[in-house]
Coordinates of C-alpha atoms in Angstrom, one line a residue:
X1 CA 229.8 248.6 28.9
X2 CA 227.8 249.1 25.7
X3 CA 231.0 249.6 23.6
X4 CA 232.4 246.6 25.0
X5 CA 229.5 244.3 24.1
X6 CA 229.6 245.7 20.7
X7 CA 232.9 244.3 20.0
X8 CA 231.7 240.4 20.9
X9 CA 231.1 238.3 18.0
X10 CA 227.6 236.2 18.7
X11 CA 227.3 232.7 17.2
X12 CA 224.2 230.4 17.5
X13 CA 223.5 226.8 17.3
X14 CA 219.9 225.4 17.1
X15 CA 219.1 222.4 19.5
X16 CA 216.3 219.8 19.1
X17 CA 215.0 219.9 22.7
X18 CA 212.3 222.0 24.3
X19 CA 209.8 221.8 21.3
X20 CA 206.9 220.4 23.0
X21 CA 204.1 223.2 23.8
X22 CA 202.5 222.9 27.4
X23 CA 199.0 222.8 27.7
X24 CA 197.5 226.2 28.4
X25 CA 193.9 225.5 28.3
X26 CA 193.9 225.3 32.1
X27 CA 193.7 228.8 33.6
X28 CA 191.5 228.4 36.6
X29 CA 189.6 231.5 35.6
X30 CA 185.8 231.9 36.0
X31 CA 184.1 233.0 32.9
X32 CA 183.4 236.8 33.1
X33 CA 182.1 239.6 30.6
X34 CA 184.1 241.8 28.4
X35 CA 184.9 244.5 31.0
X36 CA 184.9 242.5 34.1
X37 CA 187.9 241.6 36.0
X38 CA 189.6 238.3 35.6
X39 CA 188.3 236.2 38.4
X40 CA 189.4 234.5 40.9
X41 CA 191.6 237.6 42.0
X42 CA 193.3 238.6 45.0
X43 CA 192.3 242.4 45.5
X44 CA 193.7 245.0 47.7
X45 CA 191.7 247.7 48.6
X46 CA 193.6 250.7 50.3
X47 CA 192.1 253.7 52.0
X48 CA 192.3 255.5 55.1
X49 CA 188.9 255.5 57.1
X50 CA 185.9 257.1 55.4
X51 CA 187.4 257.1 51.9
X52 CA 184.9 254.4 50.6
X53 CA 186.7 250.8 50.7
X54 CA 183.5 249.1 51.7
X55 CA 181.3 251.1 49.5
X56 CA 183.8 250.5 46.5
X57 CA 183.9 246.9 47.1
X58 CA 180.1 246.4 47.4
X59 CA 179.8 248.4 43.9
X60 CA 182.1 245.3 42.4
X61 CA 180.1 242.7 44.3
X62 CA 176.7 244.1 43.0
X63 CA 178.1 243.8 39.3
X64 CA 179.2 240.3 40.3
X65 CA 175.8 239.4 41.6
X66 CA 174.4 240.9 38.0
X67 CA 176.9 238.7 36.3
X68 CA 176.1 235.5 38.4
X69 CA 179.9 235.3 38.9
X70 CA 179.7 233.9 42.5
X71 CA 177.7 231.1 44.1
X72 CA 178.8 231.7 47.6
X73 CA 180.2 234.6 49.6
X74 CA 182.1 234.3 52.9
X75 CA 183.3 237.3 55.1
X76 CA 185.8 237.4 57.7
X77 CA 185.2 240.7 59.7
X78 CA 185.0 242.0 63.3
X79 CA 182.7 245.0 62.2
X80 CA 180.3 243.2 60.2
X81 CA 177.2 244.1 62.3
X82 CA 178.2 247.8 62.0
X83 CA 178.7 247.6 58.3
X84 CA 175.9 245.2 57.6
X85 CA 174.1 247.7 55.2
X86 CA 176.8 247.1 52.9
X87 CA 176.7 243.5 52.6
X88 CA 173.2 242.5 53.2
X89 CA 172.4 242.2 49.3
X90 CA 175.0 239.3 49.3
X91 CA 172.7 237.3 51.4
X92 CA 175.2 235.2 53.3
X93 CA 174.4 232.4 55.4
X94 CA 175.2 233.0 59.1
X95 CA 178.0 230.6 59.0
X96 CA 179.5 232.0 56.3
X97 CA 180.1 235.4 58.3
X98 CA 183.3 234.8 60.7
X99 CA 185.0 236.7 63.4
X100 CA 188.9 236.8 62.8
X101 CA 190.6 234.1 64.4
X102 CA 193.7 232.1 63.6
X103 CA 191.3 229.1 62.3
X104 CA 189.0 231.6 60.1
X105 CA 190.7 231.1 56.8
X106 CA 191.3 227.4 57.3
X107 CA 187.5 227.0 58.3
X108 CA 186.7 228.6 54.7
X109 CA 188.8 226.4 52.9
X110 CA 187.5 223.5 54.4
X111 CA 184.0 224.7 53.3
X112 CA 185.4 224.9 49.9
X113 CA 186.7 221.4 50.0
X114 CA 183.4 220.3 51.2
X115 CA 181.9 222.0 48.1
X116 CA 184.5 220.2 45.9
X117 CA 183.8 217.1 47.1
X118 CA 180.0 217.4 46.7
X119 CA 180.5 218.4 43.0
X120 CA 182.6 215.5 42.8
X121 CA 179.9 213.3 44.1
X122 CA 177.2 215.1 42.1
X123 CA 179.3 214.2 38.8
X124 CA 179.8 210.4 39.7
X125 CA 175.9 210.3 40.2
X126 CA 175.3 211.8 37.0
X127 CA 177.7 209.6 34.9
X128 CA 176.0 206.6 36.8
X129 CA 172.5 207.7 35.7
X130 CA 173.7 208.3 32.0
X131 CA 175.3 204.9 32.3
X132 CA 171.9 203.7 33.6
X133 CA 169.9 205.3 30.8
X134 CA 172.1 204.0 28.1
X135 CA 172.0 200.4 29.6
X136 CA 168.3 200.4 29.8
X137 CA 167.2 201.4 26.4
X138 CA 165.0 198.8 26.1
X139 CA 164.0 195.2 27.4
X140 CA 166.9 193.5 25.9
X141 CA 169.5 195.6 27.2
X142 CA 168.1 195.3 30.6
X143 CA 167.9 191.5 30.5
X144 CA 171.5 191.4 29.1
X145 CA 172.9 193.6 31.7
X146 CA 175.7 192.0 34.0
X147 CA 175.4 191.3 37.6
X148 CA 177.5 194.2 38.9
X149 CA 175.4 196.7 36.8
X150 CA 172.0 195.3 38.0
X151 CA 173.1 195.4 41.8
X152 CA 174.6 198.7 41.4
X153 CA 171.3 200.2 39.6
X154 CA 169.2 198.5 42.5
X155 CA 171.2 200.2 45.2
X156 CA 170.9 203.6 43.5
X157 CA 167.1 202.8 43.2
X158 CA 167.0 203.0 39.4
X159 CA 165.7 199.6 39.2
X160 CA 163.6 197.6 41.5
X161 CA 164.3 194.1 42.9
X162 CA 162.7 192.8 40.0
X163 CA 164.9 194.6 37.5
X164 CA 162.3 197.0 36.3
X165 CA 163.2 200.8 35.9
X166 CA 161.8 203.1 38.6
X167 CA 160.6 206.9 38.4
X168 CA 163.9 208.1 40.1
X169 CA 164.5 211.6 38.4
X170 CA 168.0 212.3 37.1
X171 CA 170.7 214.0 39.3
X172 CA 170.1 217.7 40.1
X173 CA 172.8 220.0 41.2
X174 CA 172.0 222.2 44.2
X175 CA 172.1 225.2 42.5
X176 CA 170.5 226.7 39.6
X177 CA 173.8 227.0 37.6
X178 CA 175.4 223.8 37.0
X179 CA 179.2 224.3 37.8
X180 CA 181.6 223.9 40.9
X181 CA 181.2 226.4 43.4
X182 CA 182.6 229.8 42.5
X183 CA 183.0 231.8 45.6
X184 CA 184.4 235.2 47.1
X185 CA 186.0 236.1 50.3
X186 CA 185.8 239.7 51.9
X187 CA 188.3 240.2 54.7
X188 CA 187.6 243.5 56.2
X189 CA 189.3 245.1 59.2
X190 CA 191.4 242.0 59.6
X191 CA 194.8 242.6 58.9
X192 CA 197.2 243.4 61.5
X193 CA 195.0 241.4 63.7
X194 CA 196.8 239.3 66.3
X195 CA 194.3 236.7 65.6
X196 CA 195.4 236.3 61.8
X197 CA 198.9 237.8 62.1
X198 CA 201.0 234.4 61.5
X199 CA 197.9 232.2 60.6
X200 CA 199.1 229.6 58.0
X201 CA 195.8 229.8 56.1
X202 CA 196.3 233.5 55.3
X203 CA 199.8 232.5 53.4
X204 CA 197.8 229.5 51.9
X205 CA 195.4 231.9 50.7
X206 CA 198.0 234.3 49.5
X207 CA 199.8 231.9 47.3
X208 CA 197.1 229.6 46.2
X209 CA 193.8 231.2 45.8
X210 CA 193.2 230.3 42.2
X211 CA 194.3 226.6 43.2
X212 CA 192.0 226.0 46.4
X213 CA 190.3 222.7 46.3
X214 CA 191.7 220.9 43.3
X215 CA 189.0 219.3 41.4
X216 CA 189.3 215.4 40.2
X217 CA 188.7 216.6 36.7
X218 CA 189.0 219.7 34.8
X219 CA 185.5 221.8 34.3
X220 CA 186.0 223.9 31.2
X221 CA 189.5 225.9 32.0
X222 CA 189.1 225.1 35.5
X223 CA 191.2 222.5 37.6
X224 CA 190.2 223.9 40.9
X225 CA 187.3 225.7 42.9
X226 CA 189.5 228.8 43.6
X227 CA 188.3 231.6 45.6
X228 CA 188.4 235.5 44.9
X229 CA 189.6 237.5 47.9
X230 CA 189.1 241.0 48.8
X231 CA 191.5 242.4 51.6
X232 CA 190.2 245.8 52.8
X233 CA 192.7 247.8 54.7
X234 CA 193.5 251.3 56.1
X235 CA 197.4 251.0 55.3
X236 CA 199.3 249.5 52.6
X237 CA 202.5 247.9 54.6
X238 CA 203.7 247.5 58.2
X239 CA 203.6 249.5 61.2
X240 CA 201.1 250.3 64.0
X241 CA 199.6 247.0 64.9
X242 CA 196.2 246.5 65.8
X243 CA 193.9 247.2 62.6
X244 CA 196.8 249.2 61.0
X245 CA 199.3 246.7 60.7
X246 CA 199.2 246.7 56.8
X247 CA 198.9 244.1 54.2
X248 CA 201.6 241.3 54.8
X249 CA 204.2 241.2 52.2
X250 CA 202.7 237.6 50.9
X251 CA 199.4 239.1 50.0
X252 CA 201.2 242.4 48.3
X253 CA 203.3 240.0 46.3
X254 CA 200.6 237.9 45.2
X255 CA 197.8 240.7 44.6
X256 CA 196.3 240.7 41.1
X257 CA 194.2 244.1 41.5
X258 CA 194.9 247.3 43.8
X259 CA 192.5 249.8 44.8
X260 CA 193.9 253.2 46.0
X261 CA 192.2 256.2 47.5
X262 CA 193.8 259.5 48.3
X263 CA 196.9 259.3 50.6
X264 CA 198.8 262.0 52.1
X265 CA 201.8 260.0 52.5
X266 CA 204.4 260.3 49.4
X267 CA 206.4 257.3 51.3
X268 CA 203.2 254.9 50.9
X269 CA 203.2 255.8 47.0
X270 CA 206.9 255.0 46.9
X271 CA 206.6 252.1 48.6
X272 CA 204.0 250.7 46.1
X273 CA 206.1 251.7 43.0
X274 CA 209.0 250.1 44.4
X275 CA 207.3 246.8 45.0
X276 CA 205.6 246.8 41.6
X277 CA 209.1 247.1 40.3
X278 CA 209.2 246.7 36.5
X279 CA 205.5 245.7 36.2
X280 CA 204.2 248.9 35.5
X281 CA 206.0 252.1 34.5
X282 CA 206.7 254.7 37.2
X283 CA 205.4 257.7 35.4
X284 CA 202.3 256.0 33.9
X285 CA 201.3 254.9 37.3
X286 CA 201.8 258.2 38.8
X287 CA 199.7 260.2 35.7
X288 CA 197.0 257.4 36.2
X289 CA 196.8 258.1 39.9
X290 CA 196.9 262.0 39.5
X291 CA 194.1 261.9 37.2
X292 CA 191.9 259.3 39.1
X293 CA 192.4 260.7 42.6
X294 CA 190.7 264.2 42.3
X295 CA 188.1 264.2 45.2
X296 CA 188.1 262.4 48.7
X297 CA 186.5 259.2 47.6
X298 CA 187.8 259.0 44.2
X299 CA 189.7 255.8 43.7
X300 CA 192.1 254.1 41.1
X301 CA 191.8 250.3 40.3
X302 CA 195.3 249.0 39.0
X303 CA 194.8 245.7 37.3
X304 CA 198.1 243.7 37.1
X305 CA 196.9 241.1 34.8
X306 CA 194.5 243.0 32.5
X307 CA 192.3 241.3 29.8
X308 CA 193.8 244.0 27.5
X309 CA 196.6 246.6 28.0
X310 CA 194.2 249.5 27.3
X311 CA 192.0 248.1 30.8
X312 CA 195.0 248.2 33.3
X313 CA 193.5 251.4 35.1
X314 CA 190.1 252.6 36.0
X315 CA 188.7 255.5 37.7
X316 CA 186.1 254.8 40.1
X317 CA 185.7 251.4 38.4
X318 CA 183.5 252.9 35.5
X319 CA 186.2 254.7 33.6
X320 CA 189.2 253.1 31.9
X321 CA 192.4 255.7 32.0
X322 CA 194.2 254.8 28.9
X323 CA 197.8 255.4 27.5
X324 CA 198.6 255.9 23.8
X325 CA 201.2 252.9 24.0
X326 CA 198.2 250.6 25.5
X327 CA 195.7 251.9 23.1
X328 CA 198.0 250.9 20.3
X329 CA 198.3 247.3 21.6
X330 CA 194.7 246.9 22.1
X331 CA 193.3 244.0 20.4
X332 CA 189.4 244.2 21.7
X333 CA 188.1 245.3 18.3
X334 CA 189.9 242.6 16.5
X335 CA 188.5 240.1 18.8
X336 CA 185.0 240.8 17.8

């Protein structure tokens, strides 16, 4: 085949179409620190019982708390009470901890859409207040105000019935950080559950986690609230039913991060390599896994969309596992 193509003569012709460059400023990403993971993410945490799934997830979330990355946390789990010690630091409201049902994820999506609507209302109130301040700089501007503005500001309480400015304060967002809600959902021991097996919300979450609850207008690089998701599971794919049914294909195909612990089954590792396809060199993945997984509770994090090629693999979260080609492509120092 190679010899045949060498005998073919190639000609080219330039065309004038396809020259406009799309706007790439909207990424729907949350702002994160240099060595943090891109968020919102869809993270799969795979390990047999007592390997450290909850412990490792909690470590990631402790860092997220330090970074003030999330404003609200949700959890779907049938075992929350027995694992409460791992999650108490998140200070979740009772209504944000759900038992897995077919409607659990839909409920959380509705909560995020409510958060989005509250943000839209706040931004509208903020604009009206700024408009009020600009149109009431002095007595002349107040007396020249049109009737529509006058009635609007009276209805909002910014002016009294005589048209005099009141002491109503500027609108204040309900949280300390003024931004559309940044949220995180932890799903523990739910995969394979009959209650969630065919839930449409699960598919929606898999495909659209970065795009959940679209905003009426962009906020920085975000055009949606989005939600980071953790799915903790004892098995990677299929078989067994119950809590051992594995992660549905839709979630596996859309995952942004994978965390693996020691697994005695070579077939599981082959399945992972097969599904990753050409995204990651097979030998590189094997080498990273063999280095990272030395003791029972060790884990390898694989970042499928790293900020830098040298940050694709992490051992126990706090140690980068780097290969020469990735190090050569690193531009972290150039960015500083």
